[in-house]
Coordinates of C-alpha atoms and ligand atoms in Angstrom, one line a residue:
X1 CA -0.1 -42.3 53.3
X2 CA -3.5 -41.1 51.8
X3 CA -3.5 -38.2 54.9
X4 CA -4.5 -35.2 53.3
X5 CA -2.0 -32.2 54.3
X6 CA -4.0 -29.7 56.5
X7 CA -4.8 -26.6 54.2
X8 CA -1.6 -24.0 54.2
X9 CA 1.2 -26.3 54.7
X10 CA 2.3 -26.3 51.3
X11 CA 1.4 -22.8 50.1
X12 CA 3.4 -21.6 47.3
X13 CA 6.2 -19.4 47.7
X14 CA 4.4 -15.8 47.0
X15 CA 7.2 -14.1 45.9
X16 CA 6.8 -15.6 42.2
X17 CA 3.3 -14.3 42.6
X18 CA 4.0 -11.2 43.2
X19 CA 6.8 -10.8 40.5
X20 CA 4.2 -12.0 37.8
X21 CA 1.2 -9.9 39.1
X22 CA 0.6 -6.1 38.6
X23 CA 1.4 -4.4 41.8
X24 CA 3.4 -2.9 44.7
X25 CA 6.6 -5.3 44.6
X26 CA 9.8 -3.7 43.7
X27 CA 10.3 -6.8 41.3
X28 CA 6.8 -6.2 39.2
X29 CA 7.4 -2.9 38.9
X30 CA 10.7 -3.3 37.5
X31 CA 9.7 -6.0 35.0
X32 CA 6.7 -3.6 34.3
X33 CA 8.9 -1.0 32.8
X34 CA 11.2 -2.9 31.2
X35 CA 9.1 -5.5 28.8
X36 CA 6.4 -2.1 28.3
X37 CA 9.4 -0.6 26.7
X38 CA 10.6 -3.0 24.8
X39 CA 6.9 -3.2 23.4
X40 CA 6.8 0.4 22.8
X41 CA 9.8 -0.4 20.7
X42 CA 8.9 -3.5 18.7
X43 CA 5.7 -1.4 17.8
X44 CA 7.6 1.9 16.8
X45 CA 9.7 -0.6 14.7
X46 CA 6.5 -1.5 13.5
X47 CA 5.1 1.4 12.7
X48 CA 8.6 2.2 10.7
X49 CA 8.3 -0.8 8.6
X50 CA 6.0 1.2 5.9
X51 CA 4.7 -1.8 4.3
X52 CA 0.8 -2.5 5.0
X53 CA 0.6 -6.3 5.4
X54 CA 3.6 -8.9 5.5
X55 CA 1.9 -11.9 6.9
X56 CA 1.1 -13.5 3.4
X57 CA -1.8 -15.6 2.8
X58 CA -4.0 -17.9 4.9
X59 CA -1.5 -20.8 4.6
X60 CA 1.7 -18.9 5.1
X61 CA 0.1 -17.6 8.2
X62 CA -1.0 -20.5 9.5
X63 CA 2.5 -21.8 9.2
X64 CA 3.8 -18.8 10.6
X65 CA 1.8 -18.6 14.0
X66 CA 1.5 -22.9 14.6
X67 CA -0.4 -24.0 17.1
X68 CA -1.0 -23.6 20.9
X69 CA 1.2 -25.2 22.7
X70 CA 2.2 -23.7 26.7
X71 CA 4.9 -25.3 28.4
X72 CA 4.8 -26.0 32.1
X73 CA 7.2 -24.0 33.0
X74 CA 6.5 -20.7 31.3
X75 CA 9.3 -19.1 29.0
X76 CA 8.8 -15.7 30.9
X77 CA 7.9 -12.1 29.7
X78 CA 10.3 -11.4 27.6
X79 CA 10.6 -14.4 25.8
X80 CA 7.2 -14.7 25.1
X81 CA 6.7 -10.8 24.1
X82 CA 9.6 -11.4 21.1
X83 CA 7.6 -14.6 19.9
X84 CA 4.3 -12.1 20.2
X85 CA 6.4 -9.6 18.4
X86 CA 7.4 -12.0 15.5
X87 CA 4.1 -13.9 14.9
X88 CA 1.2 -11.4 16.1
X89 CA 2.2 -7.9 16.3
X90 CA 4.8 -8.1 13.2
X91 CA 2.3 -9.8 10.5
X92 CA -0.6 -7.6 11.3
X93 CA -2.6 -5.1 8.9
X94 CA -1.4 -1.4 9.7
X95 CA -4.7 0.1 9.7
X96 CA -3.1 3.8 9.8
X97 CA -1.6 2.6 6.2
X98 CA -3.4 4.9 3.5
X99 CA -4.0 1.6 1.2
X100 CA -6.0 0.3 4.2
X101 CA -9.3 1.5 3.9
X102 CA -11.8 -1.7 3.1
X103 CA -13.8 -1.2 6.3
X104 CA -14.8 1.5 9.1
X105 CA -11.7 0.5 10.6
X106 CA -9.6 3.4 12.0
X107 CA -6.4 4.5 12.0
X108 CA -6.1 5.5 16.1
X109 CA -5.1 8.9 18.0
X110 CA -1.5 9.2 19.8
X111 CA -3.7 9.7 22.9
X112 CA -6.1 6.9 22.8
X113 CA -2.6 4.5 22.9
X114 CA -1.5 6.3 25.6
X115 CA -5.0 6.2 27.4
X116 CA -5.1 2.2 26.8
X117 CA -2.0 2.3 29.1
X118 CA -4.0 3.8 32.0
X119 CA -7.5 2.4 31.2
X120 CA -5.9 -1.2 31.5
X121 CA -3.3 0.0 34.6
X122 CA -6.2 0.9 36.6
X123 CA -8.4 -2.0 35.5
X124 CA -11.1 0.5 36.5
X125 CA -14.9 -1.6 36.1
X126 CA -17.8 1.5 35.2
X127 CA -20.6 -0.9 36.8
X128 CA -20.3 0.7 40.7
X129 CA -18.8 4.0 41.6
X130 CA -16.7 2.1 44.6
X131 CA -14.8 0.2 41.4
X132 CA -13.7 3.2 39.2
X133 CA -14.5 6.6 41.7
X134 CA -12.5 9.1 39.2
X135 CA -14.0 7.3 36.0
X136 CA -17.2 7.2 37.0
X137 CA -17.9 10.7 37.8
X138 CA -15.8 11.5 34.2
X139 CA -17.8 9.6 32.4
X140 CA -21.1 11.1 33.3
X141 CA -19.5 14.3 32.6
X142 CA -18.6 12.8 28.9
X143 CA -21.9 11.5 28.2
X144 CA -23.2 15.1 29.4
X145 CA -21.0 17.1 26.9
X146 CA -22.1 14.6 24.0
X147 CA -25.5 15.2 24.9
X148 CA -25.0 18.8 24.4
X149 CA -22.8 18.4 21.3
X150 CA -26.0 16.7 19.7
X151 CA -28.6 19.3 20.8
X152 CA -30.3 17.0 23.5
X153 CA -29.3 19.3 26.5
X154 CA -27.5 18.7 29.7
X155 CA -28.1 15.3 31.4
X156 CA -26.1 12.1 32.3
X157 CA -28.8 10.0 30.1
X158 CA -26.6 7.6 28.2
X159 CA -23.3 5.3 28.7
X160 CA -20.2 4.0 26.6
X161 CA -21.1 0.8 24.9
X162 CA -18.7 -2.1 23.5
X163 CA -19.6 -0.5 19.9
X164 CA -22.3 0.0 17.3
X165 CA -24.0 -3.0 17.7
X166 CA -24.7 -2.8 22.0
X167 CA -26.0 0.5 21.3
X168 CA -28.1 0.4 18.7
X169 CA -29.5 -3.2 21.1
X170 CA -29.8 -0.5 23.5
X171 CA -32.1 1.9 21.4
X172 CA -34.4 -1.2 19.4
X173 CA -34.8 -2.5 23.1
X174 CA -36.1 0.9 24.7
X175 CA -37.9 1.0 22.1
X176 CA -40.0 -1.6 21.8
X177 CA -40.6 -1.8 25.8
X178 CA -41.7 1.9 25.5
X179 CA -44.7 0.9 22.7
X180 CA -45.7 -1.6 24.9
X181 CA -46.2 -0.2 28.0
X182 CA -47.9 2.8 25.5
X183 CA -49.7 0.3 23.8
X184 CA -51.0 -2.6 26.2
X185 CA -52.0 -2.3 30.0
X186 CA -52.5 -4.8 32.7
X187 CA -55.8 -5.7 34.3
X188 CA -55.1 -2.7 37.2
X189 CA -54.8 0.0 34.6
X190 CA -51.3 0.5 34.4
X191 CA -48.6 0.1 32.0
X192 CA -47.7 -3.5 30.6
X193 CA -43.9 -4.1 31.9
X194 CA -42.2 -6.4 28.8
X195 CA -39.3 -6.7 31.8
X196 CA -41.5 -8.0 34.1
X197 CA -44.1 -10.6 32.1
X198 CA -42.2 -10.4 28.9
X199 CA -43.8 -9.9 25.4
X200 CA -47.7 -9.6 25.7
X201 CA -48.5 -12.7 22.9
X202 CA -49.8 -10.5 20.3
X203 CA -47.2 -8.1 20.4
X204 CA -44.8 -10.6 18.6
X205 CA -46.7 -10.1 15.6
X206 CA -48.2 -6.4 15.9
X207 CA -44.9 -4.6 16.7
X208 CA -42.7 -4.0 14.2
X209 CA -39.2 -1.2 13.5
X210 CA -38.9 0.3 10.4
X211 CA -35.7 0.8 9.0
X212 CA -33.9 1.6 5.6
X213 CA -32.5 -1.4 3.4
X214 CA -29.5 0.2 3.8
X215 CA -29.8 0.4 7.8
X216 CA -26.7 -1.9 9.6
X217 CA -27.5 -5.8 9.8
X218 CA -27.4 -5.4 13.2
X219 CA -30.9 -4.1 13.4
X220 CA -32.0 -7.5 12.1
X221 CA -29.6 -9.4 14.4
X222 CA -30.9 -7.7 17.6
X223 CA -34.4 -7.9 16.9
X224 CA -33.4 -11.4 16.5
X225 CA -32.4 -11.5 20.3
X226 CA -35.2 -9.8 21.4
X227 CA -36.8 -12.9 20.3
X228 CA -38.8 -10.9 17.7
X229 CA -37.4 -12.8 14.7
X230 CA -35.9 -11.2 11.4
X231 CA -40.2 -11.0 11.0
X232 CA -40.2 -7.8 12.7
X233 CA -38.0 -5.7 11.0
X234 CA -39.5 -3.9 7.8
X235 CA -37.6 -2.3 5.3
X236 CA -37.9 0.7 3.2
X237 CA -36.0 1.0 -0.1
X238 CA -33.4 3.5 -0.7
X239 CA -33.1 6.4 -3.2
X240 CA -30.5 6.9 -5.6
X241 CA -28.5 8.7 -3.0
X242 CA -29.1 5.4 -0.7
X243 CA -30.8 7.4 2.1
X244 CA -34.4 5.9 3.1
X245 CA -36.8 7.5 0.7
X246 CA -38.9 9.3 2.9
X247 CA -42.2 8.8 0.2
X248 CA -41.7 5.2 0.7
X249 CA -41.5 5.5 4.5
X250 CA -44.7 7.4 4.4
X251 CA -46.4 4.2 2.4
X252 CA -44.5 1.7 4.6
X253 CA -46.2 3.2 7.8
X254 CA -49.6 3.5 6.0
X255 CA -49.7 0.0 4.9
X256 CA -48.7 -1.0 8.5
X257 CA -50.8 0.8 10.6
X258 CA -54.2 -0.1 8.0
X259 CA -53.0 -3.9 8.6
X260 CA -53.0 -3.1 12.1
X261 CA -49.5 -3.4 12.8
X262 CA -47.8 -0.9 15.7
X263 CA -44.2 0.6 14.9
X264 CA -42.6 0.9 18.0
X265 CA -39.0 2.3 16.3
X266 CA -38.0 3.8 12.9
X267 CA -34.0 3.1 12.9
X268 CA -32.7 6.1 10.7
X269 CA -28.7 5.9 9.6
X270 CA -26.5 8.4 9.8
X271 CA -23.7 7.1 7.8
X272 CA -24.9 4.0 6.2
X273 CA -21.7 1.5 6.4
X274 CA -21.1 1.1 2.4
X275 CA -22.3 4.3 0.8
X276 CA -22.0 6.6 3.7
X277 CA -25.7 7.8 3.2
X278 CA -26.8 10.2 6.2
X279 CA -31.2 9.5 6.0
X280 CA -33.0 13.4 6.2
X281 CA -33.4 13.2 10.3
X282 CA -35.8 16.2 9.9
X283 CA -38.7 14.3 7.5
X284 CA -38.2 11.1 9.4
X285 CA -38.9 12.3 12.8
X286 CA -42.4 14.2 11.4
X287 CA -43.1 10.7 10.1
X288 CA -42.4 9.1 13.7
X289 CA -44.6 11.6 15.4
X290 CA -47.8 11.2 13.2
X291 CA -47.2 7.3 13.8
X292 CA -46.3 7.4 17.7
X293 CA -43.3 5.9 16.7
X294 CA -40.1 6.3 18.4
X295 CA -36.5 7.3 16.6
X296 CA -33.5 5.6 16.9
X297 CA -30.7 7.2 15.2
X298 CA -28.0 4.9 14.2
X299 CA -24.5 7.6 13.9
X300 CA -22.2 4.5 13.9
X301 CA -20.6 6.6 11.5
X302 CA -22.1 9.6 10.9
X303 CA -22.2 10.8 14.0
X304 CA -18.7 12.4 14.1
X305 CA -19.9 14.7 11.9
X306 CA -21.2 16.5 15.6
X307 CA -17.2 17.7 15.8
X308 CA -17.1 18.8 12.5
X309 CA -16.5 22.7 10.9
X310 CA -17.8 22.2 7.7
X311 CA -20.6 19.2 7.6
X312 CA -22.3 19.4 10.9
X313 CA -25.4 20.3 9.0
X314 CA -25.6 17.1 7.9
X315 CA -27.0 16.0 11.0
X316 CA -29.7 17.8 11.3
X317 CA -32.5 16.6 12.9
X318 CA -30.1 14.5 15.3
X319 CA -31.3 17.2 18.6
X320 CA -35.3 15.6 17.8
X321 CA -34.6 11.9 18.1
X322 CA -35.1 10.1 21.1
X323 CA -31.9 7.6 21.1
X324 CA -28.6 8.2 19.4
X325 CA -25.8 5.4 18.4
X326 CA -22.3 6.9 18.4
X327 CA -19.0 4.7 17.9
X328 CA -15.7 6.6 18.3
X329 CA -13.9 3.2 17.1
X330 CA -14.8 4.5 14.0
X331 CA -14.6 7.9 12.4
X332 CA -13.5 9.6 15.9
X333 CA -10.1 7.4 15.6
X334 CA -10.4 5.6 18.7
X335 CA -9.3 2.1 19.7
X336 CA -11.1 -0.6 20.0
X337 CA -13.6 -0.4 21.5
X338 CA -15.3 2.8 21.8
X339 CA -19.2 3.5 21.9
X340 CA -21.6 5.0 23.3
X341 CA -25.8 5.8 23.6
X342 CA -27.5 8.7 24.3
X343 CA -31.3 8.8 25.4
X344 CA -32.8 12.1 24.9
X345 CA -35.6 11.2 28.0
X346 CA -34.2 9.7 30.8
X347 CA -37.7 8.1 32.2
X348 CA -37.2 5.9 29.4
X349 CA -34.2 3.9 31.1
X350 CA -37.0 2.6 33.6
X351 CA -37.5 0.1 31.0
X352 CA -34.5 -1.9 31.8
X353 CA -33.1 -0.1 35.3
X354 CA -32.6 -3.7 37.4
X355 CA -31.4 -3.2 41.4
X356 CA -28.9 -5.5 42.4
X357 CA -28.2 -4.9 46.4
X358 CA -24.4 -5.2 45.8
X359 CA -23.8 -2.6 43.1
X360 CA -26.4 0.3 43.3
X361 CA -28.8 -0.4 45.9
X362 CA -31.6 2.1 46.7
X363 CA -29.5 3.6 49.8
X364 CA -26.9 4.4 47.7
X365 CA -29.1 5.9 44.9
X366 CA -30.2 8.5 47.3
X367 CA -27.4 9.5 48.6
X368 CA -26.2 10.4 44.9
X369 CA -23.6 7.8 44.1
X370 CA -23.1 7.7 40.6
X371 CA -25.0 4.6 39.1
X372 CA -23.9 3.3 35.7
X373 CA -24.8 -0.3 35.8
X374 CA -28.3 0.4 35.6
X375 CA -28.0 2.8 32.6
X376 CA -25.6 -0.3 30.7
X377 CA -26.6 -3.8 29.4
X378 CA -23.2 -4.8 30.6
X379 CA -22.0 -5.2 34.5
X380 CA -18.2 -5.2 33.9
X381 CA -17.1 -2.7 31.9
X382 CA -14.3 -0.8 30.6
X383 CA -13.6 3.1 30.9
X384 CA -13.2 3.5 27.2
X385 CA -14.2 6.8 27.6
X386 CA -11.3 8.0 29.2
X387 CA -9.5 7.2 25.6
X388 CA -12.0 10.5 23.8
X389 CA -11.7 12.6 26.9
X390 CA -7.8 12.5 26.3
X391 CA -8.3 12.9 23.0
X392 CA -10.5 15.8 23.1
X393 CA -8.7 17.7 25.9
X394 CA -4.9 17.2 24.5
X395 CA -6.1 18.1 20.5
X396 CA -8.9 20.8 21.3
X397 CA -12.2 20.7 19.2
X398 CA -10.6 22.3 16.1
X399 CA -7.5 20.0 15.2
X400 CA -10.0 17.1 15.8
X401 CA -12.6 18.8 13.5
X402 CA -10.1 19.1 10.8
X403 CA -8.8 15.3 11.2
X404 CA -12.5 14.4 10.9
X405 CA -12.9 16.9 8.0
X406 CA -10.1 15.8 5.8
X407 CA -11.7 12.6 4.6
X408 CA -15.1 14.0 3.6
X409 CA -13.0 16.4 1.2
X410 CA -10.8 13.8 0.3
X411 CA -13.3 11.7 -1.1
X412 CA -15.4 14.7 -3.1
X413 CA -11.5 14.4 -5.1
X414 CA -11.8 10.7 -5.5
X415 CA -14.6 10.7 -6.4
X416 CA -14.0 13.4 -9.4
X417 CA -10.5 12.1 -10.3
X418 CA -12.5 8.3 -10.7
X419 CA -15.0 9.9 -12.9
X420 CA -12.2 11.0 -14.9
X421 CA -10.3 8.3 -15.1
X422 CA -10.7 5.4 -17.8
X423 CA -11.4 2.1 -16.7
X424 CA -12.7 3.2 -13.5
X425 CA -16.7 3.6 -12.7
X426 CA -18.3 5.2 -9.6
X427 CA -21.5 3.2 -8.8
X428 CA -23.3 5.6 -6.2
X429 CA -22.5 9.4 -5.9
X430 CA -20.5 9.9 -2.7
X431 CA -22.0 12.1 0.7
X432 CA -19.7 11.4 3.1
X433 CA -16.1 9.3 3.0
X434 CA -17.1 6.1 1.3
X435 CA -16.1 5.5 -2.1
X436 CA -18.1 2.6 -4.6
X437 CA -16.6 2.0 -8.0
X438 CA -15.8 -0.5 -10.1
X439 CA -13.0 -1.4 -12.2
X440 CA -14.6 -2.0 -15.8
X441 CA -11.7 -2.2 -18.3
X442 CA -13.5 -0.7 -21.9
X443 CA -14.4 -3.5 -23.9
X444 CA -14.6 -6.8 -21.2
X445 CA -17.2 -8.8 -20.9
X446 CA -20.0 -8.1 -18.6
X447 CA -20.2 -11.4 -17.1
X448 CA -16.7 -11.4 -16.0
X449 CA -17.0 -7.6 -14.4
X450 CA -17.4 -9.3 -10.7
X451 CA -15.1 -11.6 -10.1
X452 CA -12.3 -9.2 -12.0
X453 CA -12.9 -6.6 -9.1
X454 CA -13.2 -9.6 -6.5
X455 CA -9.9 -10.6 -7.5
X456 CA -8.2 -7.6 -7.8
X457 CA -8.4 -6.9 -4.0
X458 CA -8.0 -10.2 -2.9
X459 CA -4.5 -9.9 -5.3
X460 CA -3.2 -6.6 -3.4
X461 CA -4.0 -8.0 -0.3
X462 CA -2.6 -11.1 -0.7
X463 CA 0.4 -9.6 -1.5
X464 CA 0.4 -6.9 1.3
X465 CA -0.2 -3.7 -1.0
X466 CA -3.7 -2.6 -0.5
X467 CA -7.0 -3.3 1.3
X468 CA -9.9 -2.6 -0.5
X469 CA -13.4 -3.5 0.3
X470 CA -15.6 -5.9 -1.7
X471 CA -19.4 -5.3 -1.2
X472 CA -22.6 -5.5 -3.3
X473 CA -24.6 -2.0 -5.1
X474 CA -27.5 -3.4 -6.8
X475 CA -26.8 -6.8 -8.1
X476 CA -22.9 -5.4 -8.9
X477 CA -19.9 -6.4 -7.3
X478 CA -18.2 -3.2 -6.2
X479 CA -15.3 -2.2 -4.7
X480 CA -14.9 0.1 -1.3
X481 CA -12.8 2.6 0.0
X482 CA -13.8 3.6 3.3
X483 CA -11.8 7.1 3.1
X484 CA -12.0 8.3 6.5
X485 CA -7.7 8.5 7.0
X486 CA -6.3 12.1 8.5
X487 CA -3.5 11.3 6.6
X488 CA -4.4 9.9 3.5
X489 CA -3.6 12.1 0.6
X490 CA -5.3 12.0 -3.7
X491 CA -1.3 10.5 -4.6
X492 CA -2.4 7.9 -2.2
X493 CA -5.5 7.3 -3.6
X494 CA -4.2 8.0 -7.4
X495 CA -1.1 5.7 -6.1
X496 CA -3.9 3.1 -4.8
X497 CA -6.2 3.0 -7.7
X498 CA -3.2 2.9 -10.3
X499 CA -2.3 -0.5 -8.6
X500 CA -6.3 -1.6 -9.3
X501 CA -5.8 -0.5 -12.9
X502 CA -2.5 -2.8 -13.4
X503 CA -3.9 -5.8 -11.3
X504 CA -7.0 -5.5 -13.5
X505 CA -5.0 -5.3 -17.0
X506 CA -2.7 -8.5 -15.4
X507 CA -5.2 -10.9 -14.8
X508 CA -8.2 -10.2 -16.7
X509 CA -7.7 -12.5 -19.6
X510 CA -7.3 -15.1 -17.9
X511 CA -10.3 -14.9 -15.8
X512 CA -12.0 -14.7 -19.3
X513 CA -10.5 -17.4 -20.6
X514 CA -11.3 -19.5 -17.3
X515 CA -7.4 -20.6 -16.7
X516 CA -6.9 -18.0 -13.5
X517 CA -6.4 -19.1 -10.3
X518 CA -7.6 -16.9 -7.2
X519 CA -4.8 -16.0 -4.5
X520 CA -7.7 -17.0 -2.2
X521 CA -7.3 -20.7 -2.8
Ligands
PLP601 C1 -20.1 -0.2 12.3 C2 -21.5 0.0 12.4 C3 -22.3 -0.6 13.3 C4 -21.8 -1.7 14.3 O1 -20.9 -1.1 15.2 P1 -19.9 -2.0 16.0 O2 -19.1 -1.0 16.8 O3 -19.1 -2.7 15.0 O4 -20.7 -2.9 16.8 C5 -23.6 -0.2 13.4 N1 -24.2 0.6 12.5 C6 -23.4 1.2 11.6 C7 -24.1 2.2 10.6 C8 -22.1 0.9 11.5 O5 -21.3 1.5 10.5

């Protein structure tokens, strides 16, 4: 009694291990097959059911999925993968629906599934060659065909990212540690390291990034984590096209520099997430020369425009910034997630290159082993970028092109056919495939303009028929569609915006009158 056994006597018999865990035993294998099949199939039924959202509302939901509650014992693959099917896969939003278009949310390629399949089989990590040899050496050569696709030449300067947001962290960060070591030495001479000593004290106020009003939040939100504070970030305002205007970026970087201030960055948007404005990348980067300032591109968007056939010019400019923000979760019709940053100078990565014995140690550096870890703010990390590889290599540059073409022209027929219709009012002229309008029924208040369009898409989408986007132009509530679907047709659209028209005319009295009651609630 109270002995301890001695460690091993009462191991577990393996064989359940090995049944449960991805591997060599004829049993897992078996398993393997079968229950990915049968969630090939619940998805193809899925995909068959052609309505866009059947889960209901928050409450019906709720109901629907219950709580968390495991069971000792397990109820197995299968049983568990039905439940799945029935309260997960089921009830979600079909983003490859045409009426699904409220955010940069993309419908995804044939091939990027099918990549997922080996991406998570191989559970490949990017941060040492030794833990994903084949991915490692593909995604340099990725990263080196982007480079060239965006006029920066040949190199392996830049990685996939987890999205938007890490990369544009990426640029801001480079950035800033570039102006100070150009801007503040230490006693011997040489450049100030913020990596080594951190922020010199009157950097925090001096250094600043410039960006449009309309630039991504995540420019403030990073600076943030830089510990730089919201403070740092100055914006310019827009012009009626919402691109930066370049006249007021000229002021902006006057009145900085007389009140002694030091822009490290000027964040330019390709693609800005509501209107879709791409900022004149030529201008800006004469602007960031004359002020030493370094230019970060942010092509969230925008930058699949580098595939296109018919709107590559749009990007102009890209080939003379210094850091570049792609996402292919977004118009490139990738899965989540899909990112990635280029750096036009590689001697710039010195600023946060780190050596950690275990993953890219100096003996292995000179012997040529691919090193990605030091070129990522992540250690573990996915091989997303096997998912645009496949993609790329199975459709060929020109069928991709054209999938990224057809919602630009799409949405120069929205836009007209909204401009025609009655009832309907476009609130910025589109650029690229965003569309902001408003329902205004002739003759309804003004005061109640807002919350009529608010509740008309929270209606559709309460009842599964649309998603349209609700943002802000001006002090107007507008609504969104993001129209960046291969597939979505003008019936869609026309289909789509009649169903806006009939919500409108359904409850708009009594939103007047103050009797409605939002699906919301
Ligand atoms: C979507 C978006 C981001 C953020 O990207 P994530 O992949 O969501 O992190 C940044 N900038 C722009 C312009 C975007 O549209």
């Amino acid at each position: 009694m109270g002995r301890r056994p001695p460690y091993g006597t009462n191991m577990a018999d393996i064989s359940k291990h090995r049944q449960s865990l991805f591997c060599s035993d004829p049993q897992s294998i078996a398993d393997y097959e079968t229950a990915m099949s049968n969630a090939v199939k619940a998805v193809s039924n899925w995909l068959k059911n052609e309505k866009m959202y059947t889960g209901g509302s928050i409450r019906e939901l709720r109901k629907t999925i219950g709580s968390f509650n495991p069971s000792k014992q397990g109820v197995g693959v299968n049983q568990s993968l039905d439940h799945l099917v029935d309260i997960f896969l089921n009830p979600s939003l079909k983003v490859h629906h045409p009426h699904s278009l409220a955010h940069l949310h993309c419908p995804t390629m044939v091939a990027s599934q099918i990549a997922e399949v080996l991406i998570n089989a191989t559970n490949q990590s990017m941060d040492s060659w030794d833990q994903s040899p084949a991915g490692s050496i593909m995604e340099e050569q990725l990263i080196d065909w982007l480079r060239q696709k965006a006029g920066y030449g040949q190199g392996t300067s830049g990685v996939f990212t987890s999205g938007g947001t890490q990369s544009n962290l990426m640029g801001i960060l480079l950035a800033r540690d570039w102006a100070v070591a150009n801007h503040w030495k230490n006693e011997d001479g040489s450049e100030w390291s913020v990596q080594e000593n951190g922020l010199p004290a009157e950097a925090l106020k001096k250094l600043k990034v410039v960006c449009s009003e309309n630039a991504h939040f995540s420019v403030q939100k990073n600076m943030a984590m830089m510990g730089m504070g919201f403070q740092s970030v100055v914006t310019v305002p827009t012009n009626a096209n919402a691109q930066m205007d370049v006249a007021e970026l000229e002021k902006t970087l006057a009145t900085l520099k007389a009140e002694g201030k030091i822009v490290a960055c000027i964040v330019a948007t390709a693609g800005t997430t509501d209107a879709g404005a791409i900022d004149d990348l030529k201008a800006i980067r004469k602007l960031a020369d004359a002020y030493q300032a370094w230019l970060h591109v942010d092509a969230a968007w925008g930058g699949a425009l580098l595939l296109s056939k018919d709107f590559r010019h749009l990007l102009d400019g890209i080939e003379l910034t210094d850091s570049i923000t792609l996402d292919f979760h977004k118009h490139f019709f990738q899965s989540i997630s899909c990112g990635a940053f280029l750096l036009r100078d590689e001697r710039n990565y010195r600023f946060i290159d780190y050596k950690a014995d275990y993953l890219n140690s100096e003996y292995d550096e000179e012997h040529g082993v691919p090193n990605l870890v030091s070129k990522s703010l992540q250690t573990t990390r996915r091989f997303d970028a096997l998912k645009l590889w496949f993609t790329l290599e199975a459709l060929g540059e020109d069928l991709y092109a054209s999938m990224i073409d057809h919602g630009v022209k799409l949405t120069k027929q929205v836009e007209e056919y909204i401009r025609t219709t009655e009832g309907l009012e476009m609130l910025v002229p589109t650029q690229f495939a965003a569309v902001l309008f408003r329902v205004a029924p002739e003759g309804y208040p003004a005061e109640f303009i807002d919350a009529l369009n608010q509740n008309v898409a929270d209606e559709l989408f309460a009842r599964g028929e649309a998603n349209i986007g609700v943002t802000k132009v001006g002090n107007k509530q507008s609504l969104k569609m993001t129209t960046l679907s291969p597939i979505a047709t003008l019936e869609n659209v026309k289909a789509l915006l009649a169903l806006v028209l009939a919500e409108a005319e359904r409850i708009k009295d009594a939103i007047a009158n103050g009797t409605y009651v939002p699906p919301i609630d």
